[in-house]
Amino acid sequence: MTKRIMSIAAAAAVLTSGAMAFDTNDKGEILTRDLTAKGNYTNGKVAQEELYRSGLDLVYDNKKGDALIYPAFNAKEDWGTEIAFRNNLKNSAVAAKVVVYAADDSREVMDFNVYLSAKDQCRFTIKKDTDGKTYVYSEDGSVLVASNKNGARFASASEPFKAELSVDEGYVIVYGMGQFIREVKGGLDGYHNDHNGLFLDYRDALNKYRKGWDTITMHQGVYVGEDPIQSPAMDEIDEDDYSVKEVHYSALSGTERIFNTTGVSRDMLLAPTALLNFTDGSNDGQIILWAPGEYATLADRNLGDTDDNASTPDVYDIDQTVEDNRAFNVAKATYTYEAGSANFASNVDNKLIVTQPMKRLLVQMGEADRYWVKACTDSSEDHVKYGQVTGLEWGFRTASSIYNEDEYLLGGIDSDDPVISPANSAEQGAYCLELQELANIEAEALEREPEEFADKNGFVDVDFTTKTTNFIPAIITQMSASKVGENAHINWVYSPVNKFANVQVDPVDETKIK
């Protein structure tokens, strides 16, 4: 029997570990996950330009960026995930932060730093070990495993990075923090074979420009001390022996695959969603230099002094965050299916995977009714135990038009009765998980008109019909799994989508890569 590739529980899972989370409110204030304290940040530099997404917002698609969103990982049952990314720059290093988010409500469950010299790469897996627990595992020499005042040790086969993960499903974002440039006699050396030197310069920058990062009280990934700390988003740094610039828009690229850990698995690689200006290059440049263990979110590029009052803590610029959301807004997705996939006894399994990396934050900011409807119960620990708003009460709806390969539309060619999901009733529900799968959508057609849809390929137009605006902020991918003999064959691609707002800007010049 074919295993379900991304089977996400219908109800939100309860997390019992002390994981960190990024949280705010309709004032944009920084809050701890348990709502016991507010963040005390100052002097942040708010991005001047909204986010651009490679391939959707620009006239080209090179799958490179300064931040990468890996839209799903799966470590349930016999499945595992491998994530790889690289620094494409010739003479500059990149300090990056890897953050793992939970599928149900986007809480942060793990983060770690990676130090990439020029043309370096990093690779790690998320899967279960023999003890039945899920781990992030890497032997890559760019991943830190231990440090002290004199330097650091990095992962290897004899001393791997191995950290237990409290969830089996979610998504991952790799944030470029800063592009480190070091001049030596003869030019730039790119920190080649010197991860320790890169780490020491990163820490030196923290010591000089975010004083107190290692002494000010941090609670659940948030600095909450009486004395404020410099916000992570700030101006570029120039020193005598090194400089830290905004991460180049083509610095990072990567791949991801979900694979079966027990048999022979044939997997297609998926490139992550690349953001081109997460660190904003306008107005003299921006770096976002988080401390180890500090929470991170896409909206941190908008953390700053929004009321021109230096004596009050920095807050999120909510309007700018909403503008950033346009990088993800989609109104329609197309889903293809193979013959027999609607028959649950078959060896084919199809699904759309809807990843919403901005949802939790936008709901907390009071922007939920722009995109979603309040239709679900929030049973998460964050909400039940702390009263925290997570976004799990809000969800989206769809209307699907199902076609077979002979151009026949379910209900007839003039049908105005699309398949409404998740329910077609007076009190319609909604899809409320932040990483939501829509599996085997075509099953409705097989049930209603088997004579037209049995043993035929086809496609489905999926419209997001939650609000009158009819779009949601999401990354849409399609995954198909089939079983050929004893082998699992997995295909994973981006679904064709209709964007709600397509912002065209001038093409960028990649010849300026440093």
XYZ file of C-alpha atoms in Angstrom:
514
model
C 0.000 0.000 0.000
C 1.298 3.484 -0.843
C 2.158 5.627 2.157
C 0.700 9.131 2.288
C 3.581 11.482 1.602
C 2.542 14.540 3.571
C -0.158 13.343 5.939
C -0.824 16.243 8.303
C -3.148 15.762 11.259
C -6.501 17.463 10.842
C -6.282 18.915 14.325
C -3.416 21.098 15.499
C -0.781 19.165 17.374
C 0.076 20.161 20.926
C 3.731 20.955 21.448
C 5.021 20.312 24.957
C 8.613 21.420 24.483
C 9.826 24.901 25.330
C 10.201 25.982 21.731
C 10.703 29.595 20.780
C 8.197 31.516 18.707
C 7.928 34.857 16.943
C 4.875 36.763 18.145
C 3.357 40.236 18.007
C 0.007 42.077 18.300
C -2.035 44.667 16.422
C 0.417 47.343 17.610
C 3.388 45.497 16.157
C 5.002 44.998 19.578
C 7.436 42.111 20.068
C 5.996 39.544 22.487
C 7.268 36.332 24.007
C 5.415 33.151 23.190
C 3.907 32.917 26.697
C 2.928 36.639 26.707
C 4.837 37.283 29.951
C 7.125 39.981 28.520
C 7.676 42.364 25.624
C 10.821 42.647 23.561
C 13.032 45.668 24.155
C 14.675 46.528 20.843
C 15.881 49.862 19.524
C 17.343 51.659 16.493
C 16.134 49.146 13.887
C 16.267 49.936 10.192
C 12.959 49.269 8.423
C 13.159 47.997 4.839
C 12.240 50.581 2.225
C 11.177 48.190 -0.527
C 8.679 45.333 -0.343
C 9.793 41.742 -0.812
C 10.325 40.398 -4.306
C 10.096 36.721 -5.109
C 12.254 35.250 -7.850
C 10.150 34.063 -10.780
C 6.871 35.698 -9.785
C 7.729 39.358 -9.202
C 10.529 39.729 -11.724
C 10.891 39.228 -15.448
C 13.311 36.351 -14.908
C 13.647 33.331 -12.625
C 17.125 32.256 -11.565
C 16.053 30.499 -8.342
C 18.612 32.523 -6.401
C 18.051 34.964 -3.574
C 19.159 36.268 -0.191
C 16.628 34.098 1.677
C 15.258 30.655 0.743
C 11.924 29.125 1.768
C 11.764 25.327 1.709
C 7.979 24.841 1.547
C 7.698 21.517 3.411
C 9.621 18.820 5.228
C 8.366 15.412 6.293
C 9.868 13.023 8.833
C 6.751 10.967 9.564
C 6.897 7.182 9.457
C 9.497 6.151 6.846
C 9.957 9.549 5.235
C 12.902 11.913 5.472
C 13.952 15.256 4.016
C 17.295 16.491 2.726
C 17.951 20.231 2.438
C 20.962 21.740 0.679
C 21.952 25.325 -0.018
C 25.055 27.091 -1.251
C 26.796 30.440 -1.368
C 27.111 31.450 -5.028
C 29.429 34.402 -4.373
C 33.009 34.220 -5.626
C 34.852 36.253 -3.006
C 32.424 36.901 -0.142
C 31.197 34.746 2.732
C 27.627 34.587 4.035
C 26.472 34.073 7.609
C 23.016 32.466 7.473
C 20.360 31.469 9.982
C 18.354 28.269 9.465
C 14.926 28.253 11.124
C 12.573 25.267 11.351
C 8.852 26.084 11.690
C 5.995 23.770 12.687
C 3.352 22.840 10.097
C 0.296 23.663 12.158
C 0.897 27.200 13.441
C 4.368 28.306 12.233
C 5.872 28.408 15.718
C 9.643 28.276 15.630
C 10.924 24.932 16.890
C 14.642 25.202 16.116
C 17.244 27.532 14.673
C 20.977 27.307 14.078
C 23.620 29.361 12.303
C 25.581 28.306 9.222
C 28.836 29.935 8.109
C 29.384 29.721 4.347
C 32.704 30.743 2.847
C 32.781 31.731 -0.842
C 31.341 28.971 -3.073
C 30.611 26.863 0.020
C 27.545 24.690 0.562
C 25.612 23.231 3.487
C 23.572 20.025 3.619
C 21.437 18.511 6.403
C 18.660 15.963 6.820
C 15.496 15.797 8.911
C 14.445 12.241 9.663
C 13.845 9.691 12.391
C 16.728 7.805 13.989
C 16.678 4.246 15.317
C 15.330 5.533 18.658
C 12.145 6.699 16.920
C 12.904 10.393 17.508
C 13.241 13.030 14.785
C 16.584 14.807 14.373
C 18.201 17.500 12.302
C 21.528 15.948 11.302
C 24.571 17.290 9.476
C 28.239 16.477 9.055
C 28.783 19.672 7.086
C 31.786 21.762 8.083
C 29.820 25.017 7.869
C 27.486 24.078 10.754
C 28.557 25.103 14.252
C 28.609 22.423 16.958
C 30.431 24.197 19.819
C 32.064 27.543 20.576
C 33.840 29.541 23.268
C 35.613 32.904 23.477
C 38.524 31.590 21.413
C 36.613 30.175 18.489
C 34.377 27.358 17.345
C 34.197 23.746 16.232
C 32.218 22.710 13.205
C 30.393 19.527 12.245
C 32.209 16.515 10.844
C 31.709 12.766 10.504
C 33.314 12.267 13.910
C 31.402 15.128 15.549
C 28.112 15.660 13.676
C 25.500 18.290 14.383
C 22.545 16.318 15.750
C 19.593 18.073 17.404
C 16.257 16.544 18.334
C 13.225 18.103 16.673
C 9.852 18.215 18.424
C 7.766 18.019 15.222
C 7.680 15.715 12.187
C 6.316 18.196 9.633
C 6.771 21.834 8.815
C 8.837 24.133 6.623
C 12.309 25.689 6.735
C 13.616 29.177 5.949
C 17.286 29.957 5.382
C 17.877 33.661 6.055
C 20.966 35.387 4.753
C 22.070 37.643 7.627
C 25.133 39.371 6.265
C 27.667 39.146 3.455
C 31.137 39.215 5.014
C 33.984 40.690 2.988
C 37.611 40.336 4.141
C 40.492 41.970 2.338
C 43.906 40.341 2.301
C 47.037 41.037 0.322
C 46.088 40.512 -3.276
C 42.338 41.039 -2.894
C 39.386 39.308 -1.238
C 39.888 35.816 0.167
C 36.242 34.776 0.711
C 37.183 33.144 4.050
C 38.184 30.008 2.132
C 38.766 27.100 4.543
C 38.336 29.508 7.450
C 34.877 28.971 8.923
C 36.311 29.813 12.312
C 37.504 33.200 11.050
C 34.030 33.901 9.670
C 32.463 32.914 12.982
C 34.835 35.205 14.906
C 34.058 38.172 12.623
C 30.304 37.492 12.971
C 30.672 37.464 16.751
C 32.859 40.565 16.651
C 30.101 42.390 14.748
C 27.583 41.323 17.406
C 29.889 42.545 20.175
C 30.350 45.950 18.586
C 26.921 46.680 17.152
C 24.499 44.657 19.282
C 26.135 45.192 22.648
C 24.664 42.984 25.355
C 23.627 40.178 23.007
C 25.330 37.690 25.338
C 24.327 39.321 28.671
C 20.875 40.888 28.272
C 18.045 38.629 29.385
C 16.569 36.527 26.589
C 13.257 34.718 27.138
C 11.890 32.326 24.514
C 14.145 33.804 21.846
C 13.263 37.438 22.661
C 15.457 40.047 24.390
C 13.379 41.352 27.307
C 15.938 43.088 29.568
C 15.500 46.532 31.120
C 18.195 47.885 28.830
C 17.301 47.885 25.123
C 19.332 46.050 22.527
C 19.993 47.066 18.951
C 17.378 45.508 16.655
C 18.739 42.824 14.319
C 17.950 44.897 11.210
C 20.557 47.652 10.867
C 22.909 49.481 8.525
C 25.834 47.833 6.834
C 29.025 47.591 8.912
C 32.470 48.729 7.793
C 35.552 47.806 9.815
C 39.280 48.061 9.192
C 39.724 44.311 8.753
C 36.307 43.239 7.401
C 32.911 44.599 6.392
C 29.356 43.243 6.520
C 27.089 44.180 3.635
C 23.538 43.332 2.663
C 23.409 39.805 1.257
C 23.554 39.895 -2.533
C 20.255 39.116 -4.253
C 21.833 36.089 -5.982
C 23.927 34.826 -3.070
C 21.921 31.734 -2.087
C 20.397 28.831 -3.987
C 19.552 25.284 -3.061
C 17.558 22.091 -3.463
C 15.283 19.884 -1.395
C 14.061 16.336 -1.650
C 11.659 14.197 0.372
C 12.613 10.536 0.264
C 11.634 7.126 1.605
C 14.141 5.926 4.190
C 13.442 2.190 3.945
C 13.364 1.179 0.274
C 14.678 2.445 -3.016
C 13.409 5.989 -3.471
C 13.464 7.906 -6.739
C 13.043 11.569 -5.909
C 12.925 14.795 -7.906
C 14.707 17.821 -6.464
C 12.698 20.948 -5.705
C 14.354 24.363 -5.661
C 13.298 26.477 -2.679
C 11.323 29.681 -3.105
C 13.935 32.428 -3.389
C 13.436 35.971 -2.068
C 15.528 38.573 -3.853
C 15.710 41.393 -1.316
C 15.035 40.023 2.146
C 17.973 42.188 3.245
C 16.917 45.438 1.620
C 19.542 46.992 -0.628
C 17.877 50.394 -0.924
C 18.880 53.384 1.216
C 22.527 52.359 1.814
C 21.802 48.701 2.489
C 20.478 46.612 5.372
C 21.819 43.609 7.241
C 19.811 41.488 9.687
C 22.222 40.131 12.250
C 20.435 37.836 14.695
C 22.209 36.489 17.758
C 22.463 32.712 18.281
C 19.143 31.435 19.630
C 17.286 34.658 18.830
C 13.948 34.162 17.103
C 13.642 35.101 13.436
C 10.838 35.863 11.024
C 10.378 37.364 7.571
C 8.915 40.500 9.156
C 12.126 41.289 11.044
C 13.190 43.343 8.019
C 10.424 45.745 9.120
C 11.363 46.065 12.801
C 12.263 49.641 13.712
C 11.326 53.009 15.183
C 7.999 53.602 13.447
C 6.858 56.511 15.649
C 10.076 58.578 15.546
C 10.391 58.241 19.305
C 13.779 56.821 20.243
C 12.697 56.301 23.853
C 10.070 53.687 22.937
C 10.921 50.113 21.863
C 10.989 49.259 18.162
C 7.862 47.679 16.684
C 6.952 46.048 13.395
C 5.854 48.335 10.592
C 2.531 46.596 9.923
C 1.807 48.429 6.659
C 5.201 47.432 5.247
C 4.652 43.828 6.351
C 1.326 43.753 4.506
C 3.113 45.124 1.439
C 5.705 42.338 1.734
C 2.857 39.846 1.674
C 2.226 40.637 -1.991
C 5.203 38.437 -2.836
C 3.023 35.439 -1.916
C -0.551 36.400 -2.873
C -2.128 33.834 -5.225
C -5.688 33.606 -6.511
C -5.688 30.285 -8.369
C -3.605 27.124 -8.635
C -3.695 24.323 -11.195
C -3.421 20.730 -10.049
C -2.808 17.779 -12.375
C -3.696 14.187 -11.619
C -2.970 10.802 -13.141
C -5.465 8.127 -14.034
C -6.596 6.187 -11.018
C -5.350 8.615 -8.383
C -8.894 9.373 -7.285
C -9.287 5.678 -6.535
C -7.813 5.374 -3.053
C -6.866 1.732 -3.673
C -4.505 2.788 -6.452
C -0.750 3.233 -6.244
C -0.883 6.943 -7.086
C -1.253 9.765 -4.586
C -1.561 13.455 -5.569
C -1.815 16.591 -3.454
C -1.372 20.316 -3.360
C 0.754 21.617 -0.492
C -0.183 25.141 0.603
C 2.533 26.834 2.696
C 1.648 30.144 4.392
C 4.817 31.570 6.012
C 3.278 34.967 6.838
C -0.034 33.788 8.301
C 0.693 33.619 12.053
C 2.209 37.082 12.109
C -0.491 38.701 9.963
C -3.255 37.248 12.137
C -1.529 38.592 15.246
C -1.212 42.004 13.573
C -4.984 42.156 13.123
C -4.870 41.576 9.366
C -6.529 38.133 9.323
C -9.787 39.165 7.648
C -7.877 40.414 4.618
C -7.242 36.800 3.589
C -8.937 34.209 5.830
C -12.199 33.396 7.612
C -12.578 32.550 11.295
C -13.855 28.990 11.157
C -11.707 26.682 13.318
C -10.888 25.980 16.953
C -7.393 26.746 18.207
C -6.372 23.869 20.474
C -2.636 24.631 20.407
C -0.633 24.864 23.615
C 0.207 28.478 22.841
C -3.475 29.399 22.825
C -4.842 27.067 25.503
C -2.032 27.582 28.013
C -0.987 31.179 27.328
C -3.912 32.771 25.481
C -1.639 33.454 22.527
C -3.092 34.177 19.081
C -1.590 31.675 16.643
C -3.680 31.888 13.485
C -5.217 28.416 13.843
C -8.738 29.852 14.147
C -8.473 31.288 10.645
C -8.418 29.422 7.344
C -9.052 29.485 3.603
C -11.636 27.873 1.337
C -11.472 26.668 -2.243
C -13.708 26.096 -5.241
C -12.380 23.481 -7.664
C -13.291 22.909 -11.317
C -12.349 19.340 -12.272
C -11.593 18.381 -15.892
C -10.684 15.073 -17.478
C -8.227 14.704 -20.359
C -11.101 14.952 -22.875
C -11.856 18.526 -21.746
C -14.944 17.369 -19.886
C -15.816 19.500 -16.848
C -17.441 17.863 -13.838
C -21.139 18.671 -14.062
C -20.950 19.557 -17.744
C -19.105 22.160 -19.758
C -21.441 24.946 -18.604
C -21.382 23.876 -14.986
C -21.396 26.673 -12.416
C -21.254 24.226 -9.509
C -17.591 23.853 -8.539
C -16.515 21.525 -5.765
C -16.475 23.654 -2.619
C -13.936 22.663 0.036
C -13.517 21.733 2.795
C -17.309 21.367 3.047
C -20.371 22.417 1.092
C -22.840 23.336 3.778
C -24.539 26.279 5.475
C -21.729 26.334 8.058
C -18.729 25.780 5.862
C -15.415 25.027 7.505
C -11.975 26.100 6.365
C -8.411 24.810 5.951
C -6.699 26.286 9.006
C -3.244 24.707 9.196
C -0.442 26.954 8.035
C 1.075 24.135 6.005
C -2.052 22.564 4.536
C -2.382 19.679 2.108
C -5.276 19.283 -0.324
C -5.141 15.606 -1.240
C -6.762 13.803 -4.172
C -9.096 16.647 -5.068
C -10.339 14.711 -8.102
C -11.945 12.032 -5.907
C -15.194 14.011 -5.953
C -15.391 13.638 -9.743
C -14.921 9.871 -9.620
C -17.674 9.585 -7.043
C -20.155 11.809 -8.899
C -19.460 10.876 -12.526
C -17.389 7.670 -12.700
C -18.304 7.123 -16.348
C -16.472 10.342 -17.311
C -13.524 10.262 -14.907
C -12.606 6.621 -14.260
C -9.165 5.694 -15.659
C -8.558 9.137 -17.155
C -5.934 11.781 -16.518
C -6.935 15.382 -15.968
C -6.429 18.615 -14.105
C -8.170 20.782 -11.535
C -8.402 24.569 -11.354
C -8.388 25.486 -7.668
C -9.715 28.964 -6.858
C -9.164 30.445 -3.417
C -12.580 31.817 -2.535
C -12.180 32.753 1.123
C -12.905 36.464 0.831
C -14.293 38.799 -1.813
C -10.670 39.499 -2.779
C -10.257 35.772 -3.600
C -6.570 35.306 -2.869
C -4.354 34.056 -0.069
C -0.649 34.587 0.719
C 0.903 31.191 0.050
C 3.488 29.091 -1.750
C 1.737 26.336 -3.723
C 3.477 23.106 -4.686
C 2.164 19.790 -5.983
C 3.534 16.451 -4.869
C 2.740 13.146 -6.541
C 3.824 9.760 -5.283
C 3.520 6.454 -7.057
C 4.690 2.948 -6.355
C 6.431 0.958 -9.079
C 7.104 -2.508 -7.769
C 8.850 -2.014 -4.445
C 10.158 1.438 -5.361
C 8.683 4.769 -4.294
C 8.712 7.452 -6.988
C 8.162 11.049 -5.807
C 7.611 14.084 -8.042
C 7.458 17.549 -6.468
C 6.952 20.746 -8.479
C 5.599 24.241 -8.093
C 1.981 24.475 -9.128
C 1.089 26.940 -11.892
C -0.605 29.867 -10.156
C -2.347 33.133 -10.911
C -0.863 35.907 -8.806
C -3.196 38.492 -7.353
C -0.723 41.340 -7.739
C 2.286 41.024 -10.012
C 4.866 43.725 -9.373
C 7.186 44.237 -12.326
C 10.590 45.787 -11.654
C 13.658 46.291 -13.758
C 15.797 43.182 -14.319
C 18.797 42.958 -12.028
C 22.368 42.638 -13.228
C 23.966 39.395 -12.028
C 27.361 40.420 -13.380
C 27.828 42.509 -10.241
C 28.144 39.472 -7.977
C 31.074 40.055 -5.636
